[in-house]
C-alpha angles and dihedrals in degrees: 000000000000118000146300133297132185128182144131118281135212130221132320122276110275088254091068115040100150094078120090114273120232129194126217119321124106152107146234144199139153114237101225092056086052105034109015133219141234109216117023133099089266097057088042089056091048097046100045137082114248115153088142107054088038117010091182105063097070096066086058087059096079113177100332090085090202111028085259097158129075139179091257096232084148090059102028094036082131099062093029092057094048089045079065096048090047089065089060084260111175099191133015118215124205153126141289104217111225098196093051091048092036110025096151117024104281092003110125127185103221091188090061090049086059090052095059091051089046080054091049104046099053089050089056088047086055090044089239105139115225123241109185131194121206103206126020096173092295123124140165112267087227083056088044100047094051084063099273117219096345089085127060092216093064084064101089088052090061093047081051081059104047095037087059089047089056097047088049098045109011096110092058103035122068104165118053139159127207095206142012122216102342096181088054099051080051094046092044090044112037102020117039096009089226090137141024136342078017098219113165119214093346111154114156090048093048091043089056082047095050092043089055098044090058096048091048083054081059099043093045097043085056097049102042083052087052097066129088105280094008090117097078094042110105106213127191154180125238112211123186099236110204132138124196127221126195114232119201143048140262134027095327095058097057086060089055080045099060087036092055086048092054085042096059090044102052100035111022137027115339107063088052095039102058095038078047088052104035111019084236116119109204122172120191136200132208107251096358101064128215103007090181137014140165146147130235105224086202086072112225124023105262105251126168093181133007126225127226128197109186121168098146140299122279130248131195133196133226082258092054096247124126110261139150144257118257110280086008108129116226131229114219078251111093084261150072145255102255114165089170087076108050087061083049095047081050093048099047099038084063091079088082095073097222131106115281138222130176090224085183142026126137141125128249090223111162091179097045086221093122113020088092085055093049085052103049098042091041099054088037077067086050097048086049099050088050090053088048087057104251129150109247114147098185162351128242122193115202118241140012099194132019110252141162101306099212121253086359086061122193091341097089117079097208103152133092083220122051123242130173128202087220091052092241086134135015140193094338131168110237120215096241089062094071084080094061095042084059100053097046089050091042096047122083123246093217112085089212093048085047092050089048087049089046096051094051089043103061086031086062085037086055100041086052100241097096124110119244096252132066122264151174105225127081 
């Protein structure tokens, strides 16, 4: 599990119209960076002592030497959950923990499964519809340690998994996805070793991981619809959409070019798009070619809504280092604010022919002197991509509460609401939210009233006499 989202959400899948439609408020969050765990690979990574494998991380600690503070949503669920609804939030998006349900093979905590329905339940009594994810870069160690997805035989463990969740929770949850950003758990693992299992430069293994993780979404997406019920569960799958761009001149930059390209093959759009396409996973490596390639003879990956994590579009420098474009703002991420592309991840996810929701967007901002901005510029994309016609179903803002941002630890200002590890703050409100609180009050609920906002909103942009900011009059 990761940490919490809440937004707005659109209408139902196309498989179930008869549900009531939504339009953009919601949030969003992953339950080990808010809770914890004892015994997953998460905990493991942050526990252990690996100067070796990752000598930053170690600077982003400060002074909890182990990341050994978190938010307490496990605990405070109650009052978090009604934080989300007090931002006129429609849906809540997070994660089912495996290693809390699961900690030893066939062990299951029962009183962790109670939590969930507690979860659950206090979301329905504040009309906020649940999207769970089954699995935010958080395993069991005993799943890890087997080799985790790196091998095709541990599948049929996490269907186990998601087979139990279902029976457990089908009946409350309609919306669900089997795995979150499988490229970047790929990129932060076998890459760069931010993250566990801390692997650098590691392709052929991240490309074996990548390959496995894809088939259990199958599997899994099969199984949970062959349960009873599961027919009118819409599942889907949550994909980290970035592209990467060189800046510079000269020899040096043809070398940041061929780098970006790699960049937005391995990690954002090109690996997905084509097995999402074609139902053929292919993985490429400079110099060695094609490191891993099948078909699928089922034809296309089975889908009902597709995920889409946007924060921004990656630049890189002549030096290889990240950077940004001239008058472009940066996060205190290594990137940008860059609205344009979250309309062109919108545009061109729609290929795909499914539902879309932007399961993430949000802005690490310490100083809240920019996360306003990021709000306003990013759902002016979304507005413009309703009015366009396409098929977005909701908005998640990542996150409610600040928490401990994975590798980057306690340093990125992520929540709506503001949290400290010292408990110097807790649970307030930040100024740039209010953009955010007007927007989900402003906006309407119904997709075809939206669309109809939407419309009326970039007519008056492009006439010239619209604000600056988003809104629902006119």
């Amino acid at each position: 599990g990761g940490g919490n989202e809440h937004a707005r959400s659109g209408g139902p899948a196309e498989a179930t119209p008869t549900t009531p439609g939504g339009a953009p408020p919601q949030c969003v969050g992953a339950q080990w960076q808010a809770s914890g765990d004892k015994a997953s690979n998460w905990t493991r990574f942050v526990r252990g002592r690996w100067p070796l494998r990752w000598l930053g991380v170690k600077a982003v600690r400060g002074k909890f030497n182990n990341y050994d503070k978190n938010n307490g949503f496990w605990d405070k669920y109650e009052q978090d959950i009604k934080l989300a609804a007090d931002l006129n939030c429609t849906t809540f998006r997070f994660s089912i923990e495996w290693a809390r349900i699961e900690p030893e093979p066939g062990v299951i905590d029962m009183e962790a499964v109670r939590r969930y329905h507690q979860m659950l339940d206090c979301m329905a009594s504040h009309g906020l519809e649940p999207n769970a994810t089954l699995w935010h870069f958080v395993h069991p160690l005993w799943f890890e340690d087997a080799g985790g997805f790196t091998r095709e035989e541990n599948i049929p463990a996490f269907v186990a998994f998601c087979k139990r969740c279902f029976g457990w929770f089908g009946s409350k949850i309609r919306l669900w996805a089997t795995i979150n950003e499988p490229t970047c758990y790929l990129f932060l693992g076998w890459i760069v070793g931010m993250s566990p299992p801390c692997h650098f430069m590691d392709l052929l293994g991240g490309g074996r991981m990548l390959s496995t993780m894809l088939k259990a979404h199958v599997a899994a997406y099969h199984a949970i619809k062959a349960m009873p019920g599961g027919d009118r569960a819409q599942i889907g799958l949550v994909n980290h959409h970035i592209t990467f761009e060189a800046q510079g001149t000269g020899l040096l930059y043809g070398v940041a070019k061929e780098v970006a390209e790699w960049m937005t093959y391995w990690v954002g759009c090109n690996v997905m798009e084509h097995w999402m396409l074609t139902g053929e996973y292919m993985w490429r490596i400079p110099l060695l070619g094609v490191g891993r390639r099948w078909r699928d003879p089922a034809g296309r990956p089975p889908c009902d809504w597709w995920g889409i994590n946007y924060y921004s579009r990656g630049v890189v420098s002549w030096h290889l280092t990240p950077t940004h474009k001239a008058q472009e703002v940066m996060t205190d991420m290594p990137y940008p604010l860059y609205a344009a592309g979250l309309y062109d991840a919108i545009k061109r996810c729609s290929q795909l022919g499914l539902p879309m929701y932007i399961t993430e967007t949000g802005i690490a901002d310490a100083r809240d002197d920019r996360r306003a901005r990021m709000i306003n510029k990013y759902f002016e994309q979304v507005l413009r991509a309703v009015a366009d016609g396409y098929d977005v179903r909701g908005v998640y803002y990542w996150t409610l509460l600040d928490s401990m941002e994975w590798a980057t630890g306690y340093t990125m200002k992520f929540g709506l609401y503001a949290w400290e590890p010292d408990g110097s703050v807790d649970r307030k409100l930040k100024e740039g939210s209010s953009a955010l609180v007007r927007l989900y009050r402003e906006l309407p609920d119904e997709m075809s009233e939206l669309r109809k906002v939407a419309v009326r909103h970039m007519l008056a942009r492009r006439s010239g006499d619209g604000t600056t900011e988003p809104v629902a009059a006119g």
